[in-house]
Amino acid sequence: KNQVEQSPQSLIILEGKNCTLQCNYTVSPFSNLRWYKQDTGRGPVSLTIMTFSENTKSNGRYTATLDADTKQSSLHITASQLSDSASYICVVAGASGGSYIPTFGRGTSLIVHP
Amino acid sequence: GAGVSQSPSNKVTEKGKDVELRCDPISGHTALYWYRQRLGQGLEFLIYFQGNSAPDKSGLPSDRFSAERTGESVSTLTIQRTQQEDSAVYLCASSRNSFDTQYFGPGTRLTVL
């Protein structure tokens, strides 16, 4: 069964500090992995997308890594800001019979305190 | 350009009633997805449309749920005989193709009393 596990479930940090969120998956066959940011009451917004051959991808203060061998990904947030407070969702896309069905993690809830 | 829009933004209904939720995808996006997100839970895939191909309905939780999409335009998600456990935020997303980034709408918050 395809699964995406994220850790920690929640995280509280002080403004300006760095943090790393983890994502482990068992989706097969693997197509790509995305990290989304979901603000409270809003739909998710894409941060990064990585395919099998990519190890790292950055988007401003967000850097995602992917180890396709161990099926692990991380999202590193540098110099956190209050606006980073949100849920961060790891989404892994497989491919089955030509149909694209993404598997979502439950998300990590990040709270940045001043 | 305009993003994905959904209507209504909030819907309160009584148990047993039917509801219809609407999604307007980004123009030109061939792929459209419906998801359900219960309070404090992750997104749960419901159904996927790709162009004129038959939809992938593997995520629909029961036969009370159905969805339609005409071509590459508007989609409607219908829930018949609603139950309290149907209460959730229903999110729609569209993408240019199956493997491109999905753009999400703001969701419809459904409350079944």
PDB file of N, CA and C in Angstrom, chain A residues 4-72:
ATOM      1  N   VAL A   4       2.761   7.709   2.807  1.00  0.00           N
ATOM      2  CA  VAL A   4       3.679   8.829   3.018  1.00  0.00           C
ATOM      3  C   VAL A   4       3.597   9.212   4.495  1.00  0.00           C
ATOM      4  N   GLU A   5       4.725   9.110   5.177  1.00  0.00           N
ATOM      5  CA  GLU A   5       4.779   9.414   6.601  1.00  0.00           C
ATOM      6  C   GLU A   5       5.623  10.670   6.808  1.00  0.00           C
ATOM      7  N   GLN A   6       5.099  11.597   7.597  1.00  0.00           N
ATOM      8  CA  GLN A   6       5.815  12.827   7.868  1.00  0.00           C
ATOM      9  C   GLN A   6       6.116  12.969   9.349  1.00  0.00           C
ATOM     10  N   SER A   7       7.253  13.587   9.624  1.00  0.00           N
ATOM     11  CA  SER A   7       7.617  13.864  11.008  1.00  0.00           C
ATOM     12  C   SER A   7       8.403  15.164  11.080  1.00  0.00           C
ATOM     13  N   PRO A   8       8.327  15.875  12.216  1.00  0.00           N
ATOM     14  CA  PRO A   8       7.399  15.592  13.299  1.00  0.00           C
ATOM     15  C   PRO A   8       5.966  15.958  12.925  1.00  0.00           C
ATOM     16  N   GLN A   9       5.027  15.589  13.740  1.00  0.00           N
ATOM     17  CA  GLN A   9       3.633  15.943  13.485  1.00  0.00           C
ATOM     18  C   GLN A   9       3.434  17.440  13.657  1.00  0.00           C
ATOM     19  N   SER A  10       4.129  18.006  14.656  1.00  0.00           N
ATOM     20  CA  SER A  10       4.067  19.450  14.868  1.00  0.00           C
ATOM     21  C   SER A  10       5.417  19.934  15.386  1.00  0.00           C
ATOM     22  N   LEU A  11       5.656  21.217  15.174  1.00  0.00           N
ATOM     23  CA  LEU A  11       6.950  21.791  15.504  1.00  0.00           C
ATOM     24  C   LEU A  11       6.765  23.260  15.842  1.00  0.00           C
ATOM     25  N   ILE A  12       7.392  23.686  16.934  1.00  0.00           N
ATOM     26  CA  ILE A  12       7.354  25.094  17.333  1.00  0.00           C
ATOM     27  C   ILE A  12       8.784  25.600  17.389  1.00  0.00           C
ATOM     28  N   ILE A  13       9.057  26.693  16.673  1.00  0.00           N
ATOM     29  CA  ILE A  13      10.394  27.267  16.672  1.00  0.00           C
ATOM     30  C   ILE A  13      10.304  28.775  16.829  1.00  0.00           C
ATOM     31  N   LEU A  14      11.441  29.384  17.160  1.00  0.00           N
ATOM     32  CA  LEU A  14      11.497  30.833  17.278  1.00  0.00           C
ATOM     33  C   LEU A  14      11.853  31.446  15.926  1.00  0.00           C
ATOM     34  N   GLU A  15      11.302  32.600  15.694  1.00  0.00           N
ATOM     35  CA  GLU A  15      11.581  33.345  14.469  1.00  0.00           C
ATOM     36  C   GLU A  15      13.089  33.488  14.263  1.00  0.00           C
ATOM     37  N   GLY A  16      13.520  33.250  13.023  1.00  0.00           N
ATOM     38  CA  GLY A  16      14.939  33.366  12.706  1.00  0.00           C
ATOM     39  C   GLY A  16      15.682  32.044  12.754  1.00  0.00           C
ATOM     40  N   LYS A  17      15.108  31.046  13.420  1.00  0.00           N
ATOM     41  CA  LYS A  17      15.759  29.740  13.516  1.00  0.00           C
ATOM     42  C   LYS A  17      15.486  28.905  12.266  1.00  0.00           C
ATOM     43  N   ASN A  18      16.332  27.897  12.047  1.00  0.00           N
ATOM     44  CA  ASN A  18      16.154  26.954  10.946  1.00  0.00           C
ATOM     45  C   ASN A  18      15.411  25.714  11.445  1.00  0.00           C
ATOM     46  N   CYS A  19      14.813  24.984  10.524  1.00  0.00           N
ATOM     47  CA  CYS A  19      14.175  23.719  10.906  1.00  0.00           C
ATOM     48  C   CYS A  19      14.155  22.786   9.701  1.00  0.00           C
ATOM     49  N   THR A  20      14.013  21.494   9.997  1.00  0.00           N
ATOM     50  CA  THR A  20      13.969  20.480   8.941  1.00  0.00           C
ATOM     51  C   THR A  20      12.798  19.550   9.179  1.00  0.00           C
ATOM     52  N   LEU A  21      12.012  19.353   8.144  1.00  0.00           N
ATOM     53  CA  LEU A  21      10.860  18.465   8.208  1.00  0.00           C
ATOM     54  C   LEU A  21      11.173  17.206   7.396  1.00  0.00           C
ATOM     55  N   GLN A  22      10.676  16.061   7.859  1.00  0.00           N
ATOM     56  CA  GLN A  22      11.016  14.797   7.229  1.00  0.00           C
ATOM     57  C   GLN A  22       9.807  14.150   6.548  1.00  0.00           C
ATOM     58  N   CYS A  23      10.111  13.393   5.499  1.00  0.00           N
ATOM     59  CA  CYS A  23       9.069  12.667   4.765  1.00  0.00           C
ATOM     60  C   CYS A  23       9.637  11.332   4.313  1.00  0.00           C
ATOM     61  N   ASN A  24       8.983  10.233   4.703  1.00  0.00           N
ATOM     62  CA  ASN A  24       9.347   8.896   4.244  1.00  0.00           C
ATOM     63  C   ASN A  24       8.178   8.339   3.447  1.00  0.00           C
ATOM     64  N   TYR A  25       8.480   7.633   2.363  1.00  0.00           N
ATOM     65  CA  TYR A  25       7.384   7.147   1.531  1.00  0.00           C
ATOM     66  C   TYR A  25       7.632   5.721   1.068  1.00  0.00           C
ATOM     67  N   THR A  26       6.542   5.076   0.677  1.00  0.00           N
ATOM     68  CA  THR A  26       6.630   3.718   0.145  1.00  0.00           C
ATOM     69  C   THR A  26       5.932   3.631  -1.209  1.00  0.00           C
ATOM     70  N   VAL A  27       5.691   4.772  -1.832  1.00  0.00           N
ATOM     71  CA  VAL A  27       4.993   4.810  -3.109  1.00  0.00           C
ATOM     72  C   VAL A  27       5.860   4.201  -4.199  1.00  0.00           C
ATOM     73  N   SER A  28       5.248   3.319  -4.966  1.00  0.00           N
ATOM     74  CA  SER A  28       5.969   2.667  -6.060  1.00  0.00           C
ATOM     75  C   SER A  28       4.987   2.318  -7.174  1.00  0.00           C
ATOM     76  N   PRO A  29       5.346   2.502  -8.441  1.00  0.00           N
ATOM     77  CA  PRO A  29       6.554   3.158  -8.899  1.00  0.00           C
ATOM     78  C   PRO A  29       6.512   4.670  -8.640  1.00  0.00           C
ATOM     79  N   PHE A  30       7.706   5.216  -8.420  1.00  0.00           N
ATOM     80  CA  PHE A  30       7.828   6.616  -8.042  1.00  0.00           C
ATOM     81  C   PHE A  30       7.873   7.498  -9.277  1.00  0.00           C
ATOM     82  N   SER A  31       7.157   8.611  -9.238  1.00  0.00           N
ATOM     83  CA  SER A  31       7.195   9.568 -10.332  1.00  0.00           C
ATOM     84  C   SER A  31       7.835  10.882  -9.876  1.00  0.00           C
ATOM     85  N   ASN A  32       7.273  11.497  -8.870  1.00  0.00           N
ATOM     86  CA  ASN A  32       7.867  12.714  -8.338  1.00  0.00           C
ATOM     87  C   ASN A  32       7.396  12.964  -6.918  1.00  0.00           C
ATOM     88  N   LEU A  33       8.062  13.894  -6.256  1.00  0.00           N
ATOM     89  CA  LEU A  33       7.728  14.240  -4.872  1.00  0.00           C
ATOM     90  C   LEU A  33       7.607  15.751  -4.783  1.00  0.00           C
ATOM     91  N   ARG A  34       6.548  16.181  -4.124  1.00  0.00           N
ATOM     92  CA  ARG A  34       6.307  17.618  -3.970  1.00  0.00           C
ATOM     93  C   ARG A  34       6.137  17.960  -2.502  1.00  0.00           C
ATOM     94  N   TRP A  35       6.542  19.161  -2.167  1.00  0.00           N
ATOM     95  CA  TRP A  35       6.230  19.739  -0.874  1.00  0.00           C
ATOM     96  C   TRP A  35       5.257  20.894  -1.108  1.00  0.00           C
ATOM     97  N   TYR A  36       4.196  20.894  -0.289  1.00  0.00           N
ATOM     98  CA  TYR A  36       3.199  21.959  -0.349  1.00  0.00           C
ATOM     99  C   TYR A  36       3.158  22.660   1.002  1.00  0.00           C
ATOM    100  N   LYS A  37       2.796  23.948   0.955  1.00  0.00           N
ATOM    101  CA  LYS A  37       2.533  24.721   2.162  1.00  0.00           C
ATOM    102  C   LYS A  37       1.044  25.045   2.185  1.00  0.00           C
ATOM    103  N   GLN A  38       0.406  24.729   3.327  1.00  0.00           N
ATOM    104  CA  GLN A  38      -1.015  25.018   3.448  1.00  0.00           C
ATOM    105  C   GLN A  38      -1.256  25.934   4.631  1.00  0.00           C
ATOM    106  N   ASP A  39      -1.608  27.171   4.352  1.00  0.00           N
ATOM    107  CA  ASP A  39      -1.988  28.096   5.399  1.00  0.00           C
ATOM    108  C   ASP A  39      -3.377  27.734   5.895  1.00  0.00           C
ATOM    109  N   THR A  40      -3.644  28.065   7.144  1.00  0.00           N
ATOM    110  CA  THR A  40      -4.936  27.734   7.750  1.00  0.00           C
ATOM    111  C   THR A  40      -6.082  28.301   6.913  1.00  0.00           C
ATOM    112  N   GLY A  41      -7.040  27.440   6.571  1.00  0.00           N
ATOM    113  CA  GLY A  41      -8.201  27.886   5.820  1.00  0.00           C
ATOM    114  C   GLY A  41      -7.959  28.107   4.342  1.00  0.00           C
ATOM    115  N   ARG A  42      -6.810  27.720   3.858  1.00  0.00           N
ATOM    116  CA  ARG A  42      -6.503  27.897   2.434  1.00  0.00           C
ATOM    117  C   ARG A  42      -6.148  26.561   1.797  1.00  0.00           C
ATOM    118  N   GLY A  43      -6.136  26.535   0.475  1.00  0.00           N
ATOM    119  CA  GLY A  43      -5.697  25.335  -0.215  1.00  0.00           C
ATOM    120  C   GLY A  43      -4.177  25.259  -0.222  1.00  0.00           C
ATOM    121  N   PRO A  44      -3.614  24.068  -0.406  1.00  0.00           N
ATOM    122  CA  PRO A  44      -2.153  23.909  -0.444  1.00  0.00           C
ATOM    123  C   PRO A  44      -1.543  24.646  -1.639  1.00  0.00           C
ATOM    124  N   VAL A  45      -0.321  25.129  -1.447  1.00  0.00           N
ATOM    125  CA  VAL A  45       0.420  25.808  -2.502  1.00  0.00           C
ATOM    126  C   VAL A  45       1.751  25.095  -2.675  1.00  0.00           C
ATOM    127  N   SER A  46       2.102  24.795  -3.918  1.00  0.00           N
ATOM    128  CA  SER A  46       3.320  24.047  -4.198  1.00  0.00           C
ATOM    129  C   SER A  46       4.580  24.849  -3.866  1.00  0.00           C
ATOM    130  N   LEU A  47       5.537  24.194  -3.203  1.00  0.00           N
ATOM    131  CA  LEU A  47       6.830  24.812  -2.896  1.00  0.00           C
ATOM    132  C   LEU A  47       7.916  24.276  -3.826  1.00  0.00           C
ATOM    133  N   THR A  48       8.015  22.948  -3.908  1.00  0.00           N
ATOM    134  CA  THR A  48       9.045  22.326  -4.741  1.00  0.00           C
ATOM    135  C   THR A  48       8.498  21.051  -5.364  1.00  0.00           C
ATOM    136  N   ILE A  49       9.109  20.639  -6.445  1.00  0.00           N
ATOM    137  CA  ILE A  49       8.808  19.348  -7.059  1.00  0.00           C
ATOM    138  C   ILE A  49      10.130  18.716  -7.481  1.00  0.00           C
ATOM    139  N   MET A  50      10.291  17.441  -7.185  1.00  0.00           N
ATOM    140  CA  MET A  50      11.512  16.742  -7.540  1.00  0.00           C
ATOM    141  C   MET A  50      11.198  15.418  -8.194  1.00  0.00           C
ATOM    142  N   THR A  51      11.946  15.115  -9.239  1.00  0.00           N
ATOM    143  CA  THR A  51      11.817  13.821  -9.881  1.00  0.00           C
ATOM    144  C   THR A  51      12.905  12.885  -9.369  1.00  0.00           C
ATOM    145  N   PHE A  52      12.921  11.687  -9.887  1.00  0.00           N
ATOM    146  CA  PHE A  52      13.809  10.634  -9.403  1.00  0.00           C
ATOM    147  C   PHE A  52      15.271  11.048  -9.436  1.00  0.00           C
ATOM    148  N   SER A  53      15.655  11.800 -10.455  1.00  0.00           N
ATOM    149  CA  SER A  53      17.067  12.114 -10.666  1.00  0.00           C
ATOM    150  C   SER A  53      17.559  13.339  -9.898  1.00  0.00           C
ATOM    151  N   GLU A  54      16.640  14.022  -9.222  1.00  0.00           N
ATOM    152  CA  GLU A  54      17.022  15.253  -8.525  1.00  0.00           C
ATOM    153  C   GLU A  54      17.261  14.982  -7.047  1.00  0.00           C
ATOM    154  N   ASN A  55      18.355  15.527  -6.497  1.00  0.00           N
ATOM    155  CA  ASN A  55      18.699  15.337  -5.097  1.00  0.00           C
ATOM    156  C   ASN A  55      18.261  16.506  -4.228  1.00  0.00           C
ATOM    157  N   THR A  56      18.281  17.692  -4.813  1.00  0.00           N
ATOM    158  CA  THR A  56      17.962  18.881  -4.036  1.00  0.00           C
ATOM    159  C   THR A  56      17.354  19.941  -4.937  1.00  0.00           C
ATOM    160  N   LYS A  57      16.455  20.709  -4.341  1.00  0.00           N
ATOM    161  CA  LYS A  57      15.839  21.815  -5.074  1.00  0.00           C
ATOM    162  C   LYS A  57      15.481  22.906  -4.083  1.00  0.00           C
ATOM    163  N   SER A  58      15.785  24.131  -4.458  1.00  0.00           N
ATOM    164  CA  SER A  58      15.540  25.258  -3.558  1.00  0.00           C
ATOM    165  C   SER A  58      14.495  26.204  -4.114  1.00  0.00           C
ATOM    166  N   ASN A  59      13.786  26.833  -3.206  1.00  0.00           N
ATOM    167  CA  ASN A  59      12.796  27.856  -3.541  1.00  0.00           C
ATOM    168  C   ASN A  59      12.883  28.901  -2.444  1.00  0.00           C
ATOM    169  N   GLY A  60      13.740  29.886  -2.661  1.00  0.00           N
ATOM    170  CA  GLY A  60      13.947  30.910  -1.634  1.00  0.00           C
ATOM    171  C   GLY A  60      14.572  30.296  -0.394  1.00  0.00           C
ATOM    172  N   ARG A  61      13.895  30.459   0.734  1.00  0.00           N
ATOM    173  CA  ARG A  61      14.424  29.928   2.003  1.00  0.00           C
ATOM    174  C   ARG A  61      14.065  28.454   2.202  1.00  0.00           C
ATOM    175  N   TYR A  62      13.376  27.873   1.249  1.00  0.00           N
ATOM    176  CA  TYR A  62      13.001  26.465   1.334  1.00  0.00           C
ATOM    177  C   TYR A  62      13.940  25.623   0.466  1.00  0.00           C
ATOM    178  N   THR A  63      14.507  24.569   1.055  1.00  0.00           N
ATOM    179  CA  THR A  63      15.337  23.637   0.304  1.00  0.00           C
ATOM    180  C   THR A  63      14.850  22.217   0.564  1.00  0.00           C
ATOM    181  N   ALA A  64      14.512  21.530  -0.508  1.00  0.00           N
ATOM    182  CA  ALA A  64      14.053  20.150  -0.389  1.00  0.00           C
ATOM    183  C   ALA A  64      15.145  19.213  -0.877  1.00  0.00           C
ATOM    184  N   THR A  65      15.265  18.076  -0.206  1.00  0.00           N
ATOM    185  CA  THR A  65      16.203  17.042  -0.623  1.00  0.00           C
ATOM    186  C   THR A  65      15.437  15.757  -0.883  1.00  0.00           C
ATOM    187  N   LEU A  66      16.006  14.916  -1.716  1.00  0.00           N
ATOM    188  CA  LEU A  66      15.383  13.637  -2.033  1.00  0.00           C
ATOM    189  C   LEU A  66      16.443  12.566  -2.134  1.00  0.00           C
ATOM    190  N   ASP A  67      16.222  11.475  -1.415  1.00  0.00           N
ATOM    191  CA  ASP A  67      17.046  10.278  -1.548  1.00  0.00           C
ATOM    192  C   ASP A  67      16.116   9.166  -2.033  1.00  0.00           C
ATOM    193  N   ALA A  68      16.134   8.923  -3.341  1.00  0.00           N
ATOM    194  CA  ALA A  68      15.213   7.949  -3.928  1.00  0.00           C
ATOM    195  C   ALA A  68      15.565   6.521  -3.525  1.00  0.00           C
ATOM    196  N   ASP A  69      16.816   6.292  -3.120  1.00  0.00           N
ATOM    197  CA  ASP A  69      17.216   4.944  -2.702  1.00  0.00           C
ATOM    198  C   ASP A  69      16.584   4.572  -1.369  1.00  0.00           C
ATOM    199  N   THR A  70      16.660   5.506  -0.421  1.00  0.00           N
ATOM    200  CA  THR A  70      16.083   5.252   0.904  1.00  0.00           C
ATOM    201  C   THR A  70      14.636   5.713   0.996  1.00  0.00           C
ATOM    202  N   LYS A  71      14.140   6.361  -0.075  1.00  0.00           N
ATOM    203  CA  LYS A  71      12.764   6.849  -0.124  1.00  0.00           C
ATOM    204  C   LYS A  71      12.502   7.838   1.015  1.00  0.00           C
ATOM    205  N   GLN A  72      13.391   8.807   1.088  1.00  0.00           N
ATOM    206  CA  GLN A  72      13.261   9.845   2.111  1.00  0.00           C
ATOM    207  C   GLN A  72      13.430  11.215   1.471  1.00  0.00           C
TER     208      GLN A  72
END
